Amino acid sequence: MRAVQFTTYGPADVLDIVDVETPSPSAGEILIQVAGAGINQLDAKLRAGMMSGGAPLTAPSGTGFDAAGTVLDVGTDVDDVAPGDVVFGIGRNTLAEQAVLNAWAKVPGGVDPVEASGWGVAVETAHRLLFELGIHDGTILLSGASGGVGSALIQLAAARGLRVIGTASEHNQAYLRELGAVAVTYGSGLVGRVETVAPEGVDGALDLSGKGVIGELIALVGDPTKVISISDFTAPQLGARVSTGDGRTTDPRDALAEAAALPAFGLHIDRRFELADAAIAHRTSEAGHTRGKLIVIP
Ligand SMILES: NC(=O)c1ccc[n+]([C@@H]2O[C@H](COP(=O)([O-])OP(=O)(O)OC[C@H]3O[C@@H](n4cnc5c(N)ncnc54)[C@H](OP(=O)(O)O)[C@@H]3O)[C@@H](O)[C@H]2O)c1
């Protein structure tokens, strides 16, 4: 089967399409025929070697965590899906014709699997952040709300009855409102703009884009422990928390099931790419202004 791989860390040009053996699902995993695979900013960070601690790449690596498609095979201990079912979820090396998933849910009836192919990581992260924030009513603020994680968060939080304020560029203000958030622009004067739309205050804040706003989020919330970042690892210096996928506090399968059960859940697809254009997809993600998700179709 065809898959995207790289044999050295570097810029997006290191990505190649190669022929590789179809992977086999281990216990608790499934193999799918990939209808679409979502791009996450983590993909480019891993490809660039930013997560390797300086160690060189010693073997070819695939790329991609999100995918949706048709189940081809299931490992032992899997009894909730069977070959032929259409699922979305989180796995490894998903920019390929076939890929292994280790967390999944069935694609809701009437939804094109390509539409669900970028839901996995965004939904898992959004669900985990809401759990870790622990706010069950009131108002939350999302910094960088128009990307994949923010788009998922607005929908999950609103469905739980939270009022959501999101920041985005001018270009994405109407998009945030369509998803159900109160929209404000990011940048200088953020605190004043949020206070105007939330005179009663903000109960918690999530920093998604990591653009150095932790101090402003703490000023708005008044309690650093109610501020969590997923991309600013200096946040603890100000008393805020960082959430990562390592040592997860929640089960990804619960997250995927929650999104699948929401009647109108969806993530806007900003752009679709062919497998041969995986490098362009990585570069587009790295530019940092994706609205919703970028999808690669093998
Ligand atoms: N720790 C974890 O568990 C975890 C999990 C998932 C993702 N992440 C990380 O979290 C970050 C966000 O992920 P994502 O998937 O949502 O990214 P994404 O889909 O690429 O979205 C990026 C968003 O950032 C916004 N943005 C750009 N500059 C901004 C600024 N100065 N202030 C506020 N927002 C700004 C953009 O909005 P505009 O286009 O409107 O400018 C865009 O919508 C990435 O760095 C990713 O690697 C961490």
mmCIF file of N, CA, C and O in Angstrom, residues 87-154:
data_model
loop_
_atom_site.group_PDB
_atom_site.id
_atom_site.type_symbol
_atom_site.label_atom_id
_atom_site.label_comp_id
_atom_site.label_asym_id
_atom_site.label_seq_id
_atom_site.Cartn_x
_atom_site.Cartn_y
_atom_site.Cartn_z
ATOM 1 N N VAL A 87 -15.746 3.842 10.651
ATOM 2 C CA VAL A 87 -15.348 4.421 11.940
ATOM 3 C C VAL A 87 -14.437 5.634 11.721
ATOM 4 O O VAL A 87 -13.872 5.825 10.646
ATOM 5 N N PHE A 88 -14.293 6.430 12.780
ATOM 6 C CA PHE A 88 -13.268 7.472 12.822
ATOM 7 C C PHE A 88 -12.511 7.295 14.115
ATOM 8 O O PHE A 88 -13.012 6.674 15.058
ATOM 9 N N GLY A 89 -11.303 7.867 14.176
ATOM 10 C CA GLY A 89 -10.584 7.726 15.433
ATOM 11 C C GLY A 89 -9.142 8.159 15.365
ATOM 12 O O GLY A 89 -8.745 8.952 14.503
ATOM 13 N N ILE A 90 -8.384 7.608 16.308
ATOM 14 C CA ILE A 90 -6.981 7.980 16.497
ATOM 15 C C ILE A 90 -6.119 6.733 16.335
ATOM 16 O O ILE A 90 -6.443 5.674 16.888
ATOM 17 N N GLY A 91 -5.035 6.867 15.580
ATOM 18 C CA GLY A 91 -4.141 5.743 15.386
ATOM 19 C C GLY A 91 -2.737 6.221 15.100
ATOM 20 O O GLY A 91 -2.294 7.217 15.679
ATOM 21 N N ARG A 92 -2.063 5.514 14.207
ATOM 22 C CA ARG A 92 -0.684 5.905 13.871
ATOM 23 C C ARG A 92 -0.472 5.773 12.364
ATOM 24 O O ARG A 92 -1.085 4.942 11.712
ATOM 25 N N ASN A 93 0.398 6.641 11.842
ATOM 26 C CA ASN A 93 0.782 6.585 10.421
ATOM 27 C C ASN A 93 -0.455 6.571 9.518
ATOM 28 O O ASN A 93 -0.575 5.759 8.602
ATOM 29 N N THR A 94 -1.354 7.517 9.794
ATOM 30 C CA THR A 94 -2.651 7.488 9.108
ATOM 31 C C THR A 94 -2.616 8.095 7.703
ATOM 32 O O THR A 94 -3.589 7.949 6.963
ATOM 33 N N LEU A 95 -1.517 8.783 7.343
ATOM 34 C CA LEU A 95 -1.417 9.272 5.966
ATOM 35 C C LEU A 95 -0.954 8.100 5.106
ATOM 36 O O LEU A 95 0.229 7.948 4.752
ATOM 37 N N ALA A 96 -1.910 7.242 4.773
ATOM 38 C CA ALA A 96 -1.626 5.982 4.098
ATOM 39 C C ALA A 96 -2.944 5.422 3.578
ATOM 40 O O ALA A 96 -4.018 5.885 3.965
ATOM 41 N N GLU A 97 -2.863 4.428 2.728
ATOM 42 C CA GLU A 97 -4.096 3.822 2.215
ATOM 43 C C GLU A 97 -4.791 2.970 3.269
ATOM 44 O O GLU A 97 -6.015 2.869 3.287
ATOM 45 N N GLN A 98 -3.999 2.333 4.130
ATOM 46 C CA GLN A 98 -4.558 1.590 5.266
ATOM 47 C C GLN A 98 -3.812 2.003 6.535
ATOM 48 O O GLN A 98 -2.620 2.318 6.468
ATOM 49 N N ALA A 99 -4.501 1.992 7.652
ATOM 50 C CA ALA A 99 -3.860 2.411 8.909
ATOM 51 C C ALA A 99 -4.516 1.705 10.093
ATOM 52 O O ALA A 99 -5.675 1.285 10.026
ATOM 53 N N VAL A 100 -3.741 1.624 11.171
ATOM 54 C CA VAL A 100 -4.221 1.003 12.407
ATOM 55 C C VAL A 100 -4.723 2.092 13.349
ATOM 56 O O VAL A 100 -4.065 3.118 13.545
ATOM 57 N N LEU A 101 -5.915 1.894 13.910
ATOM 58 C CA LEU A 101 -6.465 2.789 14.929
ATOM 59 C C LEU A 101 -6.460 2.077 16.280
ATOM 60 O O LEU A 101 -6.669 0.861 16.353
ATOM 61 N N ASN A 102 -6.228 2.857 17.351
ATOM 62 C CA ASN A 102 -6.306 2.268 18.697
ATOM 63 C C ASN A 102 -7.443 2.867 19.528
ATOM 64 O O ASN A 102 -7.684 2.447 20.649
ATOM 65 N N ALA A 103 -8.136 3.868 18.985
ATOM 66 C CA ALA A 103 -9.368 4.386 19.614
ATOM 67 C C ALA A 103 -10.291 4.796 18.481
ATOM 68 O O ALA A 103 -9.841 5.423 17.517
ATOM 69 N N TRP A 104 -11.559 4.471 18.584
ATOM 70 C CA TRP A 104 -12.480 4.738 17.479
ATOM 71 C C TRP A 104 -13.904 4.807 17.985
ATOM 72 O O TRP A 104 -14.213 4.424 19.116
ATOM 73 N N ALA A 105 -14.763 5.346 17.110
ATOM 74 C CA ALA A 105 -16.221 5.297 17.290
ATOM 75 C C ALA A 105 -16.800 5.181 15.900
ATOM 76 O O ALA A 105 -16.133 5.527 14.902
ATOM 77 N N LYS A 106 -18.033 4.696 15.814
ATOM 78 C CA LYS A 106 -18.651 4.593 14.491
ATOM 79 C C LYS A 106 -18.989 5.992 13.972
ATOM 80 O O LYS A 106 -19.437 6.864 14.740
ATOM 81 N N VAL A 107 -18.760 6.226 12.686
ATOM 82 C CA VAL A 107 -19.158 7.482 12.058
ATOM 83 C C VAL A 107 -20.683 7.558 12.119
ATOM 84 O O VAL A 107 -21.364 6.605 11.732
ATOM 85 N N PRO A 108 -21.219 8.674 12.625
ATOM 86 C CA PRO A 108 -22.689 8.769 12.740
ATOM 87 C C PRO A 108 -23.364 8.587 11.383
ATOM 88 O O PRO A 108 -22.814 8.977 10.347
ATOM 89 N N GLY A 109 -24.555 8.011 11.394
ATOM 90 C CA GLY A 109 -25.320 7.802 10.165
ATOM 91 C C GLY A 109 -25.521 9.114 9.419
ATOM 92 O O GLY A 109 -25.776 10.157 10.024
ATOM 93 N N GLY A 110 -25.348 9.071 8.108
ATOM 94 C CA GLY A 110 -25.548 10.264 7.303
ATOM 95 C C GLY A 110 -24.325 11.150 7.179
ATOM 96 O O GLY A 110 -24.337 12.134 6.438
ATOM 97 N N VAL A 111 -23.241 10.831 7.931
ATOM 98 C CA VAL A 111 -22.012 11.637 7.847
ATOM 99 C C VAL A 111 -21.025 10.930 6.916
ATOM 100 O O VAL A 111 -20.752 9.736 7.074
ATOM 101 N N ASP A 112 -20.509 11.666 5.940
ATOM 102 C CA ASP A 112 -19.469 11.148 5.043
ATOM 103 C C ASP A 112 -18.211 10.880 5.878
ATOM 104 O O ASP A 112 -17.779 11.759 6.633
ATOM 105 N N PRO A 113 -17.607 9.690 5.790
ATOM 106 C CA PRO A 113 -16.431 9.417 6.621
ATOM 107 C C PRO A 113 -15.304 10.439 6.435
ATOM 108 O O PRO A 113 -14.568 10.731 7.377
ATOM 109 N N VAL A 114 -15.184 11.025 5.237
ATOM 110 C CA VAL A 114 -14.134 12.045 5.043
ATOM 111 C C VAL A 114 -14.368 13.222 5.996
ATOM 112 O O VAL A 114 -13.426 13.796 6.557
ATOM 113 N N GLU A 115 -15.641 13.555 6.205
ATOM 114 C CA GLU A 115 -15.964 14.671 7.104
ATOM 115 C C GLU A 115 -15.490 14.382 8.535
ATOM 116 O O GLU A 115 -15.174 15.300 9.283
ATOM 117 N N ALA A 116 -15.484 13.099 8.905
ATOM 118 C CA ALA A 116 -15.113 12.723 10.276
ATOM 119 C C ALA A 116 -13.632 12.367 10.411
ATOM 120 O O ALA A 116 -13.175 12.038 11.506
ATOM 121 N N SER A 117 -12.875 12.465 9.331
ATOM 122 C CA SER A 117 -11.505 11.940 9.368
ATOM 123 C C SER A 117 -10.561 12.801 10.184
ATOM 124 O O SER A 117 -9.493 12.336 10.573
ATOM 125 N N GLY A 118 -10.947 14.045 10.502
ATOM 126 C CA GLY A 118 -10.083 14.886 11.332
ATOM 127 C C GLY A 118 -10.600 15.085 12.744
ATOM 128 O O GLY A 118 -10.126 15.961 13.465
ATOM 129 N N TRP A 119 -11.551 14.277 13.159
ATOM 130 C CA TRP A 119 -12.165 14.500 14.468
ATOM 131 C C TRP A 119 -11.324 13.967 15.640
ATOM 132 O O TRP A 119 -11.421 14.476 16.752
ATOM 133 N N GLY A 120 -10.536 12.926 15.423
ATOM 134 C CA GLY A 120 -9.931 12.154 16.516
ATOM 135 C C GLY A 120 -9.174 12.981 17.548
ATOM 136 O O GLY A 120 -9.606 13.096 18.706
ATOM 137 N N VAL A 121 -8.039 13.532 17.170
ATOM 138 C CA VAL A 121 -7.175 14.235 18.141
ATOM 139 C C VAL A 121 -7.882 15.479 18.679
ATOM 140 O O VAL A 121 -7.811 15.772 19.885
ATOM 141 N N ALA A 122 -8.570 16.215 17.817
ATOM 142 C CA ALA A 122 -9.238 17.443 18.261
ATOM 143 C C ALA A 122 -10.287 17.128 19.328
ATOM 144 O O ALA A 122 -10.365 17.802 20.364
ATOM 145 N N VAL A 123 -11.066 16.099 19.089
ATOM 146 C CA VAL A 123 -12.128 15.728 20.035
ATOM 147 C C VAL A 123 -11.521 15.178 21.329
ATOM 148 O O VAL A 123 -11.964 15.519 22.435
ATOM 149 N N GLU A 124 -10.501 14.339 21.203
ATOM 150 C CA GLU A 124 -9.854 13.792 22.416
ATOM 151 C C GLU A 124 -9.311 14.924 23.276
ATOM 152 O O GLU A 124 -9.480 14.931 24.498
ATOM 153 N N THR A 125 -8.663 15.897 22.634
ATOM 154 C CA THR A 125 -8.061 17.006 23.381
ATOM 155 C C THR A 125 -9.147 17.869 24.025
ATOM 156 O O THR A 125 -9.039 18.257 25.197
ATOM 157 N N ALA A 126 -10.181 18.181 23.267
ATOM 158 C CA ALA A 126 -11.264 19.018 23.790
ATOM 159 C C ALA A 126 -11.934 18.362 25.007
ATOM 160 O O ALA A 126 -12.160 19.004 26.039
ATOM 161 N N HIS A 127 -12.206 17.087 24.899
ATOM 162 C CA HIS A 127 -12.860 16.326 25.980
ATOM 163 C C HIS A 127 -11.967 16.300 27.223
ATOM 164 O O HIS A 127 -12.420 16.524 28.354
ATOM 165 N N ARG A 128 -10.678 16.050 27.013
ATOM 166 C CA ARG A 128 -9.715 16.015 28.135
ATOM 167 C C ARG A 128 -9.638 17.381 28.816
ATOM 168 O O ARG A 128 -9.604 17.478 30.047
ATOM 169 N N LEU A 129 -9.588 18.455 28.020
ATOM 170 C CA LEU A 129 -9.479 19.797 28.603
ATOM 171 C C LEU A 129 -10.709 20.153 29.425
ATOM 172 O O LEU A 129 -10.595 20.752 30.501
ATOM 173 N N LEU A 130 -11.889 19.793 28.945
ATOM 174 C CA LEU A 130 -13.099 20.099 29.714
ATOM 175 C C LEU A 130 -13.099 19.335 31.033
ATOM 176 O O LEU A 130 -13.491 19.863 32.072
ATOM 177 N N PHE A 131 -12.636 18.086 31.004
ATOM 178 C CA PHE A 131 -12.544 17.301 32.245
ATOM 179 C C PHE A 131 -11.552 17.952 33.208
ATOM 180 O O PHE A 131 -11.824 18.137 34.398
ATOM 181 N N GLU A 132 -10.366 18.302 32.688
ATOM 182 C CA GLU A 132 -9.323 18.837 33.567
ATOM 183 C C GLU A 132 -9.683 20.230 34.097
ATOM 184 O O GLU A 132 -9.303 20.587 35.213
ATOM 185 N N LEU A 133 -10.425 21.011 33.305
ATOM 186 C CA LEU A 133 -10.837 22.340 33.764
ATOM 187 C C LEU A 133 -11.876 22.203 34.875
ATOM 188 O O LEU A 133 -11.861 22.967 35.840
ATOM 189 N N GLY A 134 -12.761 21.224 34.738
ATOM 190 C CA GLY A 134 -13.716 20.919 35.809
ATOM 191 C C GLY A 134 -14.758 21.993 36.050
ATOM 192 O O GLY A 134 -15.233 22.155 37.181
ATOM 193 N N ILE A 135 -15.114 22.741 35.020
ATOM 194 C CA ILE A 135 -16.145 23.781 35.160
ATOM 195 C C ILE A 135 -17.422 23.281 34.497
ATOM 196 O O ILE A 135 -17.403 22.913 33.319
ATOM 197 N N HIS A 136 -18.504 23.246 35.271
ATOM 198 C CA HIS A 136 -19.724 22.616 34.769
ATOM 199 C C HIS A 136 -20.826 23.602 34.418
ATOM 200 O O HIS A 136 -21.814 23.235 33.805
ATOM 201 N N ASP A 137 -20.674 24.863 34.854
ATOM 202 C CA ASP A 137 -21.560 25.904 34.335
ATOM 203 C C ASP A 137 -20.791 27.216 34.361
ATOM 204 O O ASP A 137 -19.714 27.301 34.931
ATOM 205 N N GLY A 138 -21.366 28.212 33.691
ATOM 206 C CA GLY A 138 -20.674 29.489 33.622
ATOM 207 C C GLY A 138 -20.043 29.709 32.258
ATOM 208 O O GLY A 138 -20.491 29.150 31.246
ATOM 209 N N THR A 139 -18.977 30.516 32.237
ATOM 210 C CA THR A 139 -18.378 30.975 30.986
ATOM 211 C C THR A 139 -16.925 30.535 30.903
ATOM 212 O O THR A 139 -16.167 30.691 31.866
ATOM 213 N N ILE A 140 -16.544 29.980 29.746
ATOM 214 C CA ILE A 140 -15.127 29.670 29.528
ATOM 215 C C ILE A 140 -14.632 30.447 28.313
ATOM 216 O O ILE A 140 -15.392 30.780 27.405
ATOM 217 N N LEU A 141 -13.330 30.717 28.334
ATOM 218 C CA LEU A 141 -12.679 31.470 27.265
ATOM 219 C C LEU A 141 -11.672 30.557 26.566
ATOM 220 O O LEU A 141 -10.879 29.890 27.230
ATOM 221 N N LEU A 142 -11.728 30.534 25.241
ATOM 222 C CA LEU A 142 -10.789 29.733 24.451
ATOM 223 C C LEU A 142 -9.910 30.677 23.649
ATOM 224 O O LEU A 142 -10.409 31.449 22.821
ATOM 225 N N SER A 143 -8.591 30.594 23.864
ATOM 226 C CA SER A 143 -7.664 31.416 23.086
ATOM 227 C C SER A 143 -7.185 30.605 21.893
ATOM 228 O O SER A 143 -6.510 29.591 22.056
ATOM 229 N N GLY A 144 -7.556 31.048 20.690
ATOM 230 C CA GLY A 144 -7.210 30.295 19.484
ATOM 231 C C GLY A 144 -8.300 29.279 19.181
ATOM 232 O O GLY A 144 -8.038 28.078 19.062
ATOM 233 N N ALA A 145 -9.546 29.783 19.049
ATOM 234 C CA ALA A 145 -10.716 28.891 19.032
ATOM 235 C C ALA A 145 -11.106 28.396 17.646
ATOM 236 O O ALA A 145 -11.991 27.557 17.528
ATOM 237 N N SER A 146 -10.492 28.901 16.578
ATOM 238 C CA SER A 146 -10.982 28.563 15.234
ATOM 239 C C SER A 146 -10.264 27.374 14.601
ATOM 240 O O SER A 146 -10.625 26.947 13.504
ATOM 241 N N GLY A 147 -9.262 26.815 15.272
ATOM 242 C CA GLY A 147 -8.568 25.641 14.742
ATOM 243 C C GLY A 147 -9.324 24.359 15.069
ATOM 244 O O GLY A 147 -10.506 24.394 15.453
ATOM 245 N N GLY A 148 -8.632 23.242 14.914
ATOM 246 C CA GLY A 148 -9.287 21.953 15.119
ATOM 247 C C GLY A 148 -9.747 21.756 16.553
ATOM 248 O O GLY A 148 -10.911 21.411 16.802
ATOM 249 N N VAL A 149 -8.847 21.979 17.519
ATOM 250 C CA VAL A 149 -9.211 21.751 18.924
ATOM 251 C C VAL A 149 -10.294 22.738 19.351
ATOM 252 O O VAL A 149 -11.274 22.365 19.994
ATOM 253 N N GLY A 150 -10.139 24.006 18.964
ATOM 254 C CA GLY A 150 -11.122 25.017 19.360
ATOM 255 C C GLY A 150 -12.491 24.729 18.775
ATOM 256 O O GLY A 150 -13.513 24.877 19.462
ATOM 257 N N SER A 151 -12.522 24.333 17.513
ATOM 258 C CA SER A 151 -13.820 24.056 16.870
ATOM 259 C C SER A 151 -14.532 22.907 17.569
ATOM 260 O O SER A 151 -15.767 22.927 17.727
ATOM 261 N N ALA A 152 -13.776 21.894 17.994
ATOM 262 C CA ALA A 152 -14.374 20.770 18.734
ATOM 263 C C ALA A 152 -14.814 21.224 20.121
ATOM 264 O O ALA A 152 -15.906 20.881 20.600
ATOM 265 N N LEU A 153 -13.957 22.027 20.773
ATOM 266 C CA LEU A 153 -14.259 22.476 22.138
ATOM 267 C C LEU A 153 -15.537 23.302 22.201
ATOM 268 O O LEU A 153 -16.351 23.135 23.115
ATOM 269 N N ILE A 154 -15.700 24.219 21.258
ATOM 270 C CA ILE A 154 -16.904 25.068 21.284
ATOM 271 C C ILE A 154 -18.141 24.177 21.288
ATOM 272 O O ILE A 154 -19.072 24.381 22.074
#
